[in-house]
Each structure stands twice: as C-alpha cells, then as structure tokens.
PDB file of N, CA and C in Angstrom:
ATOM      1  N   MET A   1       0.827  -1.206   0.000  1.00 56.00           N
ATOM      2  CA  MET A   1       0.000   0.000   0.000  1.00 56.00           C
ATOM      3  C   MET A   1       0.872   1.272   0.000  1.00 56.00           C
ATOM      4  N   ALA A   2       1.889   1.287   0.855  1.00 61.00           N
ATOM      5  CA  ALA A   2       2.773   2.451   0.923  1.00 61.00           C
ATOM      6  C   ALA A   2       3.564   2.609  -0.367  1.00 61.00           C
ATOM      7  N   LYS A   3       3.910   1.473  -0.979  1.00 65.00           N
ATOM      8  CA  LYS A   3       4.664   1.512  -2.239  1.00 65.00           C
ATOM      9  C   LYS A   3       3.822   2.143  -3.345  1.00 65.00           C
ATOM     10  N   ASP A   4       2.518   1.828  -3.353  1.00 71.00           N
ATOM     11  CA  ASP A   4       1.615   2.422  -4.350  1.00 71.00           C
ATOM     12  C   ASP A   4       1.493   3.936  -4.151  1.00 71.00           C
ATOM     13  N   ALA A   5       1.439   4.357  -2.896  1.00 67.00           N
ATOM     14  CA  ALA A   5       1.337   5.790  -2.600  1.00 67.00           C
ATOM     15  C   ALA A   5       2.603   6.521  -3.051  1.00 67.00           C
ATOM     16  N   LEU A   6       3.764   5.881  -2.842  1.00 63.00           N
ATOM     17  CA  LEU A   6       5.021   6.486  -3.284  1.00 63.00           C
ATOM     18  C   LEU A   6       5.090   6.568  -4.804  1.00 63.00           C
ATOM     19  N   ALA A   7       4.617   5.526  -5.475  1.00 67.00           N
ATOM     20  CA  ALA A   7       4.624   5.523  -6.943  1.00 67.00           C
ATOM     21  C   ALA A   7       3.700   6.615  -7.476  1.00 67.00           C
ATOM     22  N   LEU A   8       2.537   6.783  -6.837  1.00 62.00           N
ATOM     23  CA  LEU A   8       1.592   7.815  -7.262  1.00 62.00           C
ATOM     24  C   LEU A   8       2.188   9.207  -7.043  1.00 62.00           C
ATOM     25  N   LYS A   9       2.858   9.400  -5.901  1.00 64.00           N
ATOM     26  CA  LYS A   9       3.495  10.691  -5.603  1.00 64.00           C
ATOM     27  C   LYS A   9       4.594  10.994  -6.622  1.00 64.00           C
ATOM     28  N   ALA A  10       5.376   9.977  -6.972  1.00 61.00           N
ATOM     29  CA  ALA A  10       6.441  10.166  -7.955  1.00 61.00           C
ATOM     30  C   ALA A  10       5.853  10.529  -9.310  1.00 61.00           C
ATOM     31  N   ARG A  11       4.751   9.901  -9.669  1.00 63.00           N
ATOM     32  CA  ARG A  11       4.109  10.189 -10.954  1.00 63.00           C
ATOM     33  C   ARG A  11       3.553  11.614 -10.963  1.00 63.00           C
ATOM     34  N   GLU A  12       2.995  12.057  -9.846  1.00 60.00           N
ATOM     35  CA  GLU A  12       2.468  13.427  -9.764  1.00 60.00           C
ATOM     36  C   GLU A  12       3.589  14.460  -9.860  1.00 60.00           C
ATOM     37  N   ASP A  13       4.781  14.111  -9.362  1.00 63.00           N
ATOM     38  CA  ASP A  13       5.923  15.025  -9.459  1.00 63.00           C
ATOM     39  C   ASP A  13       6.439  15.132 -10.883  1.00 63.00           C
ATOM     40  N   VAL A  14       6.306  14.058 -11.654  1.00 60.00           N
ATOM     41  CA  VAL A  14       6.845  14.036 -13.019  1.00 60.00           C
ATOM     42  C   VAL A  14       5.966  14.842 -13.972  1.00 60.00           C
ATOM     43  N   ILE A  15       4.655  14.849 -13.765  1.00 59.00           N
ATOM     44  CA  ILE A  15       3.732  15.490 -14.714  1.00 59.00           C
ATOM     45  C   ILE A  15       3.993  17.003 -14.856  1.00 59.00           C
ATOM     46  N   PRO A  16       4.108  17.783 -13.769  1.00 61.00           N
ATOM     47  CA  PRO A  16       4.394  19.219 -13.970  1.00 61.00           C
ATOM     48  C   PRO A  16       5.748  19.468 -14.618  1.00 61.00           C
ATOM     49  N   ARG A  17       6.736  18.607 -14.297  1.00 63.00           N
ATOM     50  CA  ARG A  17       8.056  18.759 -14.898  1.00 63.00           C
ATOM     51  C   ARG A  17       7.981  18.522 -16.400  1.00 63.00           C
ATOM     52  N   ALA A  18       7.216  17.522 -16.808  1.00 62.00           N
ATOM     53  CA  ALA A  18       7.050  17.242 -18.240  1.00 62.00           C
ATOM     54  C   ALA A  18       6.330  18.401 -18.924  1.00 62.00           C
ATOM     55  N   ARG A  19       5.354  18.961 -18.254  1.00 61.00           N
ATOM     56  CA  ARG A  19       4.626  20.101 -18.826  1.00 61.00           C
ATOM     57  C   ARG A  19       5.556  21.305 -18.963  1.00 61.00           C
ATOM     58  N   LYS A  20       6.422  21.521 -17.973  1.00 64.00           N
ATOM     59  CA  LYS A  20       7.374  22.628 -18.024  1.00 64.00           C
ATOM     60  C   LYS A  20       8.382  22.411 -19.151  1.00 64.00           C
ATOM     61  N   ASN A  21       8.831  21.175 -19.331  1.00 68.00           N
ATOM     62  CA  ASN A  21       9.773  20.875 -20.410  1.00 68.00           C
ATOM     63  C   ASN A  21       9.129  21.080 -21.770  1.00 68.00           C
ATOM     64  N   LEU A  22       7.822  20.931 -21.852  1.00 68.00           N
ATOM     65  CA  LEU A  22       7.111  21.168 -23.106  1.00 68.00           C
ATOM     66  C   LEU A  22       6.933  22.664 -23.347  1.00 68.00           C
ATOM     67  N   LEU A  23       6.696  23.417 -22.284  1.00 68.00           N
ATOM     68  CA  LEU A  23       6.422  24.850 -22.435  1.00 68.00           C
ATOM     69  C   LEU A  23       7.669  25.684 -22.688  1.00 68.00           C
ATOM     70  N   ASP A  24       8.801  25.287 -22.126  1.00 73.00           N
ATOM     71  CA  ASP A  24      10.024  26.079 -22.297  1.00 73.00           C
ATOM     72  C   ASP A  24      10.434  26.240 -23.761  1.00 73.00           C
ATOM     73  N   PRO A  25      10.513  25.163 -24.563  1.00 74.00           N
ATOM     74  CA  PRO A  25      10.856  25.359 -25.981  1.00 74.00           C
ATOM     75  C   PRO A  25       9.792  26.142 -26.736  1.00 74.00           C
ATOM     76  N   LEU A  26       8.519  25.927 -26.377  1.00 70.00           N
ATOM     77  CA  LEU A  26       7.448  26.686 -27.031  1.00 70.00           C
ATOM     78  C   LEU A  26       7.621  28.169 -26.764  1.00 70.00           C
ATOM     79  N   LEU A  27       7.945  28.499 -25.527  1.00 71.00           N
ATOM     80  CA  LEU A  27       8.132  29.901 -25.160  1.00 71.00           C
ATOM     81  C   LEU A  27       9.313  30.500 -25.903  1.00 71.00           C
ATOM     82  N   CYS A  28      10.407  29.745 -25.974  1.00 73.00           N
ATOM     83  CA  CYS A  28      11.621  30.265 -26.618  1.00 73.00           C
ATOM     84  C   CYS A  28      11.478  30.347 -28.129  1.00 73.00           C
ATOM     85  N   HIS A  29      10.862  29.341 -28.742  1.00 79.00           N
ATOM     86  CA  HIS A  29      10.854  29.273 -30.200  1.00 79.00           C
ATOM     87  C   HIS A  29       9.632  29.911 -30.846  1.00 79.00           C
ATOM     88  N   LEU A  30       8.611  30.206 -30.062  1.00 83.00           N
ATOM     89  CA  LEU A  30       7.431  30.855 -30.636  1.00 83.00           C
ATOM     90  C   LEU A  30       7.222  32.270 -30.103  1.00 83.00           C
ATOM     91  N   PHE A  31       7.216  32.418 -28.801  1.00 84.00           N
ATOM     92  CA  PHE A  31       6.860  33.709 -28.211  1.00 84.00           C
ATOM     93  C   PHE A  31       7.938  34.763 -28.436  1.00 84.00           C
ATOM     94  N   LEU A  32       9.194  34.388 -28.223  1.00 83.00           N
ATOM     95  CA  LEU A  32      10.274  35.373 -28.371  1.00 83.00           C
ATOM     96  C   LEU A  32      10.440  35.854 -29.810  1.00 83.00           C
ATOM     97  N   PRO A  33      10.514  34.974 -30.817  1.00 87.00           N
ATOM     98  CA  PRO A  33      10.610  35.488 -32.198  1.00 87.00           C
ATOM     99  C   PRO A  33       9.379  36.278 -32.615  1.00 87.00           C
ATOM    100  N   LEU A  34       8.207  35.841 -32.147  1.00 90.00           N
ATOM    101  CA  LEU A  34       6.985  36.562 -32.491  1.00 90.00           C
ATOM    102  C   LEU A  34       7.018  37.973 -31.919  1.00 90.00           C
ATOM    103  N   SER A  35       7.458  38.112 -30.689  1.00 91.00           N
ATOM    104  CA  SER A  35       7.542  39.449 -30.096  1.00 91.00           C
ATOM    105  C   SER A  35       8.596  40.298 -30.808  1.00 91.00           C
ATOM    106  N   MET A  36       9.702  39.666 -31.221  1.00 92.00           N
ATOM    107  CA  MET A  36      10.726  40.415 -31.958  1.00 92.00           C
ATOM    108  C   MET A  36      10.192  40.900 -33.305  1.00 92.00           C
ATOM    109  N   VAL A  37       9.457  40.044 -33.984  1.00 94.00           N
ATOM    110  CA  VAL A  37       8.876  40.415 -35.281  1.00 94.00           C
ATOM    111  C   VAL A  37       7.850  41.527 -35.102  1.00 94.00           C
ATOM    112  N   LEU A  38       7.045  41.434 -34.053  1.00 96.00           N
ATOM    113  CA  LEU A  38       6.059  42.487 -33.800  1.00 96.00           C
ATOM    114  C   LEU A  38       6.732  43.825 -33.506  1.00 96.00           C
ATOM    115  N   ILE A  39       7.805  43.803 -32.748  1.00 96.00           N
ATOM    116  CA  ILE A  39       8.538  45.044 -32.454  1.00 96.00           C
ATOM    117  C   ILE A  39       9.124  45.626 -33.739  1.00 96.00           C
ATOM    118  N   LEU A  40       9.712  44.763 -34.574  1.00 97.00           N
ATOM    119  CA  LEU A  40      10.269  45.234 -35.847  1.00 97.00           C
ATOM    120  C   LEU A  40       9.185  45.818 -36.750  1.00 97.00           C
ATOM    121  N   PHE A  41       8.048  45.139 -36.817  1.00 97.00           N
ATOM    122  CA  PHE A  41       6.938  45.600 -37.645  1.00 97.00           C
ATOM    123  C   PHE A  41       6.421  46.948 -37.151  1.00 97.00           C
ATOM    124  N   TYR A  42       6.311  47.082 -35.827  1.00 96.00           N
ATOM    125  CA  TYR A  42       5.818  48.331 -35.261  1.00 96.00           C
ATOM    126  C   TYR A  42       6.788  49.482 -35.524  1.00 96.00           C
ATOM    127  N   THR A  43       8.079  49.231 -35.385  1.00 96.00           N
ATOM    128  CA  THR A  43       9.060  50.290 -35.651  1.00 96.00           C
ATOM    129  C   THR A  43       9.087  50.651 -37.133  1.00 96.00           C
ATOM    130  N   LEU A  44       8.892  49.659 -37.995  1.00 95.00           N
ATOM    131  CA  LEU A  44       8.823  49.940 -39.433  1.00 95.00           C
ATOM    132  C   LEU A  44       7.604  50.805 -39.758  1.00 95.00           C
ATOM    133  N   LEU A  45       6.466  50.465 -39.169  1.00 94.00           N
ATOM    134  CA  LEU A  45       5.260  51.277 -39.364  1.00 94.00           C
ATOM    135  C   LEU A  45       5.467  52.699 -38.855  1.00 94.00           C
ATOM    136  N   LEU A  46       6.090  52.816 -37.701  1.00 94.00           N
ATOM    137  CA  LEU A  46       6.368  54.131 -37.131  1.00 94.00           C
ATOM    138  C   LEU A  46       7.292  54.928 -38.044  1.00 94.00           C
ATOM    139  N   HIS A  47       8.303  54.276 -38.556  1.00 92.00           N
ATOM    140  CA  HIS A  47       9.252  54.915 -39.464  1.00 92.00           C
ATOM    141  C   HIS A  47       8.560  55.380 -40.748  1.00 92.00           C
ATOM    142  N   MET A  48       7.674  54.534 -41.280  1.00 91.00           N
ATOM    143  CA  MET A  48       6.957  54.887 -42.511  1.00 91.00           C
ATOM    144  C   MET A  48       6.001  56.055 -42.270  1.00 91.00           C
ATOM    145  N   SER A  49       5.345  56.068 -41.119  1.00 90.00           N
ATOM    146  CA  SER A  49       4.404  57.158 -40.844  1.00 90.00           C
ATOM    147  C   SER A  49       5.145  58.479 -40.644  1.00 90.00           C
ATOM    148  N   VAL A  50       6.311  58.438 -40.041  1.00 90.00           N
ATOM    149  CA  VAL A  50       7.105  59.655 -39.863  1.00 90.00           C
ATOM    150  C   VAL A  50       7.643  60.127 -41.209  1.00 90.00           C
ATOM    151  N   LYS A  51       8.033  59.191 -42.045  1.00 81.00           N
ATOM    152  CA  LYS A  51       8.593  59.519 -43.353  1.00 81.00           C
ATOM    153  C   LYS A  51       7.537  60.167 -44.267  1.00 81.00           C
ATOM    154  N   THR A  52       6.296  59.691 -44.200  1.00 79.00           N
ATOM    155  CA  THR A  52       5.245  60.248 -45.062  1.00 79.00           C
ATOM    156  C   THR A  52       4.791  61.619 -44.576  1.00 79.00           C
ATOM    157  N   ASN A  53       4.875  61.877 -43.278  1.00 65.00           N
ATOM    158  CA  ASN A  53       4.497  63.187 -42.743  1.00 65.00           C
ATOM    159  C   ASN A  53       5.701  64.064 -42.799  1.00 65.00           C
TER     160      ASN A  53
END
C-alpha cells in the first residue's frame, strides 16, 4: 500500500516537470521570435508614418 502511494506521488511530481519541459521550448521558439517580429513591424510602421508626414 505504501509503495503504491510512493509511486503515485512520484508520478504526480513528473507530470508538472514534463509540462514545463514542453512549455520552455514553445516559449523560446514561438513567443520570443513573435515578439521580436512584432517590435520590428511596429518600428517599421512608425518609421513609414514619420517619413510620409
């Protein structure tokens, strides 16, 4: 009985770690480049609007 409880506890500890390992590459490879592209696009728009005025 105690062995089953330990196995369940170990499994519960692994699940958030696996979720974190999945989210870290997503954050690095999707969110950061997307934010960089948005910043570049916004500065380009700003530059174009200043240039036309």
